[in-house]
Coordinates of C-alpha atoms and ligand atoms in Angstrom, one line a residue:
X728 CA 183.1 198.9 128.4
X729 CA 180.1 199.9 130.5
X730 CA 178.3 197.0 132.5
X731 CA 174.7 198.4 132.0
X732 CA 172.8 197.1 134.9
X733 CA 169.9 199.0 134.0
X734 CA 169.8 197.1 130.3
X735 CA 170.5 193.8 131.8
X736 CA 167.9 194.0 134.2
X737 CA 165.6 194.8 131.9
X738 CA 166.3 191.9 130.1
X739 CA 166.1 189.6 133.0
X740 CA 162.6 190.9 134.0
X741 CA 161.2 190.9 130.4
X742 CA 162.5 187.4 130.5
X743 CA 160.7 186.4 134.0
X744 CA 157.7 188.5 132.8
X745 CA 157.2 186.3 129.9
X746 CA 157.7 183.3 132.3
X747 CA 155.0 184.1 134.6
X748 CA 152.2 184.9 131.8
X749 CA 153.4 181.2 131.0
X750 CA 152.9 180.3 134.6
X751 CA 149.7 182.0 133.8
X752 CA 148.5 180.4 130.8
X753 CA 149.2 177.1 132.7
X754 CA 146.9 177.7 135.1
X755 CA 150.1 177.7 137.5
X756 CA 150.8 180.0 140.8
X757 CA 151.7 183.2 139.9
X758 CA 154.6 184.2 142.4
X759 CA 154.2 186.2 145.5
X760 CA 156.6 188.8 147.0
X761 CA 155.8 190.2 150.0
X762 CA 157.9 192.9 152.0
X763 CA 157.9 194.3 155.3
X764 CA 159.1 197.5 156.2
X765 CA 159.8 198.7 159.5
X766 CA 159.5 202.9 160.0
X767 CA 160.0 205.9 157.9
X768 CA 163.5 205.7 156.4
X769 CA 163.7 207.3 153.3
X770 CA 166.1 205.5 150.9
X771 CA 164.8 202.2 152.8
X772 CA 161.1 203.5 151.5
X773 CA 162.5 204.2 147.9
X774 CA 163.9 200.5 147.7
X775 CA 160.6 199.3 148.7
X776 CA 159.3 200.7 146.3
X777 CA 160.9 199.9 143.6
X778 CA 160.6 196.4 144.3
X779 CA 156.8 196.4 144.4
X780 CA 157.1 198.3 140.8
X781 CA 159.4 195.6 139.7
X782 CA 156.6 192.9 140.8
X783 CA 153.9 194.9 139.0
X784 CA 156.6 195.0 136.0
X785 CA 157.1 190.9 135.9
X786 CA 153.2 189.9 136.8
X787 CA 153.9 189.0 140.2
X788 CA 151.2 190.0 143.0
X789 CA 152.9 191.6 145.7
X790 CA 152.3 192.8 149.3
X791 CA 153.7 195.2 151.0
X792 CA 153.6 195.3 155.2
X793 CA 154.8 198.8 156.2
X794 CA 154.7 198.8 160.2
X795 CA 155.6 201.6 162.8
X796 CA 159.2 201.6 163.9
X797 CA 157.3 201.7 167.7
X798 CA 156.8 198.3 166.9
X799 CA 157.6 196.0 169.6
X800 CA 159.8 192.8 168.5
X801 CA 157.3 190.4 169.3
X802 CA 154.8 192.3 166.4
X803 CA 157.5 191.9 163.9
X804 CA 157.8 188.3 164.8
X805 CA 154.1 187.7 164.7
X806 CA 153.7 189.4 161.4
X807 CA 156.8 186.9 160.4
X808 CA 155.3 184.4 161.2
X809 CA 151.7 184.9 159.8
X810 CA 153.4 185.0 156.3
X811 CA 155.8 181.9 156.8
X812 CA 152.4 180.1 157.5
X813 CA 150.7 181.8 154.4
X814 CA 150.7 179.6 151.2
X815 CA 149.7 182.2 149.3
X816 CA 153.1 184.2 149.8
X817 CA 155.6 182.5 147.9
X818 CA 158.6 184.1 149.9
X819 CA 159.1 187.7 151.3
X820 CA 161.8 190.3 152.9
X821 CA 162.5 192.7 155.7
X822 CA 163.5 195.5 154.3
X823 CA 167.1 196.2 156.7
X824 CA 167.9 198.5 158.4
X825 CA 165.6 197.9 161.4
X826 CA 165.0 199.9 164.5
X827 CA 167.6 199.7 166.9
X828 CA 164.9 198.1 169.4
X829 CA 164.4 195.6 167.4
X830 CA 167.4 192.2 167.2
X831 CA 168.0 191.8 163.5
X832 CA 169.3 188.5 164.2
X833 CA 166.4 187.2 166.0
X834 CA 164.1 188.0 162.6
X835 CA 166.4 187.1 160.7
X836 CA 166.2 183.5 162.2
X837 CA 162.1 183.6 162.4
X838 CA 161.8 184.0 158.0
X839 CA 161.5 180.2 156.7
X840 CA 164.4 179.9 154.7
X841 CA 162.1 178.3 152.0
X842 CA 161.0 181.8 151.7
X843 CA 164.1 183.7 152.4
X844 CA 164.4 184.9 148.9
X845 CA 166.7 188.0 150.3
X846 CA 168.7 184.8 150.8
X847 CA 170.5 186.3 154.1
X848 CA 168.8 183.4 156.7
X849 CA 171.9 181.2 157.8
X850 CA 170.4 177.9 156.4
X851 CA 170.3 179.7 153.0
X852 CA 174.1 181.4 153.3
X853 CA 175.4 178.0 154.4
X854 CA 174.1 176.1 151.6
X855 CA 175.4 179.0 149.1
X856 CA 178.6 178.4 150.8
X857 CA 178.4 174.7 150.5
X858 CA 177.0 174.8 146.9
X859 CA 173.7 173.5 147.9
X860 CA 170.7 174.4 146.4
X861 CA 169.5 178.3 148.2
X862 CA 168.9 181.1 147.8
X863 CA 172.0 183.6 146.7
X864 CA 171.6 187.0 148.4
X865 CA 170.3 189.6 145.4
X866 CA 173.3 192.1 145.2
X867 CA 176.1 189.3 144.8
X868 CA 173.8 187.1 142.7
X869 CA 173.1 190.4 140.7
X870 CA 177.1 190.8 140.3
X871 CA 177.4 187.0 139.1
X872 CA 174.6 187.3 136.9
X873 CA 176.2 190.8 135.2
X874 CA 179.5 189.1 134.7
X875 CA 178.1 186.5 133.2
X876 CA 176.0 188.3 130.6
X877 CA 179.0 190.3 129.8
X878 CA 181.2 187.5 129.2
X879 CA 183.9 188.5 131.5
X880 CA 186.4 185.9 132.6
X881 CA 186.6 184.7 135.9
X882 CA 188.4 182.0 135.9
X883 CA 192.3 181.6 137.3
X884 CA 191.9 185.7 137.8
X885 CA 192.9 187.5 141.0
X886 CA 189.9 189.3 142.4
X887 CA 189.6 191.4 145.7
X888 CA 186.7 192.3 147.2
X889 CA 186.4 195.1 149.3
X890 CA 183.9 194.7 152.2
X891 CA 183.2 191.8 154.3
X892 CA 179.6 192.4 154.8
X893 CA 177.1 189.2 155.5
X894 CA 175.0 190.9 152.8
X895 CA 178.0 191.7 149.5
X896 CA 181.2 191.2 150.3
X897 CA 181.6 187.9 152.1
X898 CA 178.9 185.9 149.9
X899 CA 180.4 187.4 146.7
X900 CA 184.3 186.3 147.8
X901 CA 182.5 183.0 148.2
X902 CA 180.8 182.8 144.9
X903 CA 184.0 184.3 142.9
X904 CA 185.5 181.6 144.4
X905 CA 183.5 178.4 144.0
X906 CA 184.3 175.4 141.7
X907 CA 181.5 176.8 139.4
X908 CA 180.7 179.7 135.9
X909 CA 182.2 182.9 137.2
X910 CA 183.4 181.4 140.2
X911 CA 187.5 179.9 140.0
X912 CA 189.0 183.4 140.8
X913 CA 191.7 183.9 143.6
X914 CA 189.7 185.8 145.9
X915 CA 191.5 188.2 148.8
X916 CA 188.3 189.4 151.0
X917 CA 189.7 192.9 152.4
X918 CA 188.4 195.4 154.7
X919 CA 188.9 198.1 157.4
X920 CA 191.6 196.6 159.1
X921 CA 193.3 195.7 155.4
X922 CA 197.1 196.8 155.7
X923 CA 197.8 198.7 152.2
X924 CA 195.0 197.3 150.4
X925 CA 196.6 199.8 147.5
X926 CA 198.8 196.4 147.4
X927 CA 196.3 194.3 146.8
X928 CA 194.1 196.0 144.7
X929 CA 196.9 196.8 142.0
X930 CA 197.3 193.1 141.0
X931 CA 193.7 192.5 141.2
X932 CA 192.1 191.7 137.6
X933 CA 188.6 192.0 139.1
X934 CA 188.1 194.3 142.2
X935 CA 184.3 194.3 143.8
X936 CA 183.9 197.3 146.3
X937 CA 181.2 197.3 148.6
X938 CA 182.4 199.6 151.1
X939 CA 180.5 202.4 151.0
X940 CA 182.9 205.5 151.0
X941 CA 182.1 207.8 147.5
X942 CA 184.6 207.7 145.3
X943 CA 187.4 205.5 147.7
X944 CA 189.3 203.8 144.7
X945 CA 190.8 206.1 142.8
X946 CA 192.8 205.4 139.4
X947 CA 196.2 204.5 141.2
X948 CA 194.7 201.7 142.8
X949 CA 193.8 199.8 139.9
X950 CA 195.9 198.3 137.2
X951 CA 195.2 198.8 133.7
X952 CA 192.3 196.6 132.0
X953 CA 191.0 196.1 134.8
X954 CA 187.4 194.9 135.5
X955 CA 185.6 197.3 138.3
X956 CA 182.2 196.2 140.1
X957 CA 181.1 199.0 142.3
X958 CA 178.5 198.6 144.8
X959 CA 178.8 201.6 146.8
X960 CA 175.8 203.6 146.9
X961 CA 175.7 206.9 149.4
X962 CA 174.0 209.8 149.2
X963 CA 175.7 213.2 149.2
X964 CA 174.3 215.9 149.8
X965 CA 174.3 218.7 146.8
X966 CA 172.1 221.2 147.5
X967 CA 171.9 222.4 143.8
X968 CA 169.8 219.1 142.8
X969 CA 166.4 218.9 143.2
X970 CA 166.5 216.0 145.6
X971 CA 169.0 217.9 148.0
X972 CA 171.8 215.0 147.2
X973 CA 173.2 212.7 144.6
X974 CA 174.2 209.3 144.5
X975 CA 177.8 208.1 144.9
X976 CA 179.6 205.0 144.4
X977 CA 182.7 203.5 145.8
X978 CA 184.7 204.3 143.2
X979 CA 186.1 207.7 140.9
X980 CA 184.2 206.2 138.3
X981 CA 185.0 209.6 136.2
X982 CA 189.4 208.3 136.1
X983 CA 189.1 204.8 137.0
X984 CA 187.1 204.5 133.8
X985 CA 189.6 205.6 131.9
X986 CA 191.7 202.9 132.7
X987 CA 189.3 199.8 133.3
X988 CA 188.1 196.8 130.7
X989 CA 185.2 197.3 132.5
X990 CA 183.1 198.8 135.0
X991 CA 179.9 199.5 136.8
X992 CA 178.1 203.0 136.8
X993 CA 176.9 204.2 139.9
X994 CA 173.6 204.5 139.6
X995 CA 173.0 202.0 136.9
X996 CA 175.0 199.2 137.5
X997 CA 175.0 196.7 140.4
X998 CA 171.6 198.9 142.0
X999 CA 169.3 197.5 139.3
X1000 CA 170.6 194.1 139.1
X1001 CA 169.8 193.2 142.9
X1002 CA 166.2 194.1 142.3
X1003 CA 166.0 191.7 139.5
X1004 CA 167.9 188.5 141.3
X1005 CA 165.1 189.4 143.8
X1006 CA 162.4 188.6 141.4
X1007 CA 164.5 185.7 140.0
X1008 CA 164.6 184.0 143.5
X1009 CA 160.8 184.7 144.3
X1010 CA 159.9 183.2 140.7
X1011 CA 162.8 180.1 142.3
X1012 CA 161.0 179.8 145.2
X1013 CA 157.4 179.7 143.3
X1014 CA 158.8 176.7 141.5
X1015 CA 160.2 174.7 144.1
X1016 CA 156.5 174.7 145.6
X1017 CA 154.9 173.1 142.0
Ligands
NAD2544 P1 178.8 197.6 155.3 O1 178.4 199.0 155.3 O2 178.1 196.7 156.2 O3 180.3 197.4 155.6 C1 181.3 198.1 155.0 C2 182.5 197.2 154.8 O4 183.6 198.0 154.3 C3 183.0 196.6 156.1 O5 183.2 195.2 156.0 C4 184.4 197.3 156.4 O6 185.3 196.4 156.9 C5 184.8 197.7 155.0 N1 185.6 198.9 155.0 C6 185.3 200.1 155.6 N2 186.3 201.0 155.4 C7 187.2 200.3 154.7 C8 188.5 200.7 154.2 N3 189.0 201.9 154.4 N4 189.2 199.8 153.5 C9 188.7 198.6 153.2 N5 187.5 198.2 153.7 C10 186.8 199.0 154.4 O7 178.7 197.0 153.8 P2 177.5 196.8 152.9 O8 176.2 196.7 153.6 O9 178.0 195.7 152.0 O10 177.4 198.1 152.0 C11 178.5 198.6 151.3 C12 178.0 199.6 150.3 O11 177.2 198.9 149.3 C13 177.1 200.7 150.8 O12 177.3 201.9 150.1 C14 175.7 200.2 150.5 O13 174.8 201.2 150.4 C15 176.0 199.5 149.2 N6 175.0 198.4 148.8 C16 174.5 198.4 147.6 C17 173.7 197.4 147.2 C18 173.2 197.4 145.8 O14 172.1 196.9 145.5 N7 173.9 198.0 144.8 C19 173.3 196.4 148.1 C20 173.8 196.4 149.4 C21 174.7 197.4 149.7

């Protein structure tokens, strides 16, 4: 079976959609995303984008900050701050990665965690972890949320993650492995310094990679029936498309398939998904201010 991200998305924003022209007929706020972006990078720019065409998709008003990457921290801070202090913005990102100038952790820290919809502030990633009310970051959320409209079983399975990234894999091995719906897994978090994780990953019912290296896990890795959740995305360069490169995932989707219950497509799958938990949390954090 095919986890279509692109389908379920759809179906999440037609269903926020029709909760903001709700919002609307009430007479209520209608949500506010704003995003900053911080130079010229070009899949950075693409994300963006697609973001504020999601907003315009839903009904929410969005704003989009696009700054220099001369930018001097103190700027980025300022600008921070102006919209933590704006009522009209309901909750906005930085788009990552930054400038190297620039200390991620110190903007991190400046975004009001009321309107850290990204969810990656640690006030936020603490109350995840604690099962507090938060904000979930978008791509892990997004994996939840595709388990869950698929149906897939969580419970009492082995999972492994690959990746411990603050932004997938670590929040997701935390979520899989909550007291909670599609959480009660055994999680094993793995990563670089992994010793055979071919060990691991064979007895793994559910394996999550977020690793970034195109086409890592490979069909001998997995066990049959598996259920696959890649989040790898990398451009390679193929000079014979039009764009100069396609998109890869983590995994060999082309024999793993084969084998899996389930399993993500790269593009398609997890990529959509995390755009939509985006709109879901600014919608969340439109509510919370009623
Ligand atoms: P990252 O790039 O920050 O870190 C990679 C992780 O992989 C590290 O924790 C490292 O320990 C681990 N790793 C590296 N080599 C390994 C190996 N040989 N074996 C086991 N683990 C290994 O991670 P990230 O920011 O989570 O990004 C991972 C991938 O997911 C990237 O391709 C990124 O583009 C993609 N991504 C996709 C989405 C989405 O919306 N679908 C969102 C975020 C990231």
């Amino acid at each position: 079976m095919i986890l279509d991200g692109n389908k379920i998305s759809l179906e999440i924003k037609n269903e926020i959609k029709e909760l903001v022209s709700k919002r609307v007929n009430e007479r209520k706020k209608i949500p506010h995303l704003a995003a900053i972006i911080v130079g010229n990078d070009g899949a950075s720019l693409t994300y963006v984008g697609s973001k504020v065409r999601a907003c315009d998709y839903v009904g929410f008003k969005s704003t989009l900050i696009r700054l220099d990457d001369s930018i001097s921290e103190k700027l980025l801070l300022d600008n921070i701050n102006s919209l933590n202090n704006n009522n009209e913005i309901d909750g906005f990102i930085v788009q990552l990665p930054l400038p190297k100038s620039i200390n991620e952790e110190k903007v991190l820290l400046a975004i009001d965690p009321k309107k850290d919809v990204d969810g990656f502030h640690p006030t936020n990633f603490g109350r995840m972890a604690l099962e507090m009310e938060s904000f979930i970051p978008a791509t892990p959320y997004g994996i939840i949320e595709l388990l869950e409209r698929y149906n897939i079983e969580t419970s009492g399975k082995n999972c492994v993650v690959i990746g411990r990234s603050n932004i997938v894999g670590r929040p997701i091995s935390i979520l899989l492995s909550q007291k909670s719906d599609r959480g009660n897994s055994t999680v094993i978090l793995t990563h670089s310094r992994t010793k055979n994780l071919e060990f691991f990953t064979k007895r793994a019912d559910i394996i999550v990679s977020a690793l970034g290296i195109p086409e890592f896990l490979k069909s001998e890795m997995v066990k049959e029936d598996a259920v696959i959740i890649d989040v790898g995305i990398t451009r390679v360069i193929d000079k014979t498309k039009e764009k100069g490169y396609v998109i890869k995932g983590d995994v060999d989707f082309l024999n793993v398939s084969k084998k899996a219950s389930a399993i993500t497509p790269v593009p398609g799958g997890v990529g959509p998904m995390t755009i939509s938990m985006l709109l879901k949390n600014t919608l969340l954090a439109c509510q919370r201010k009623d």
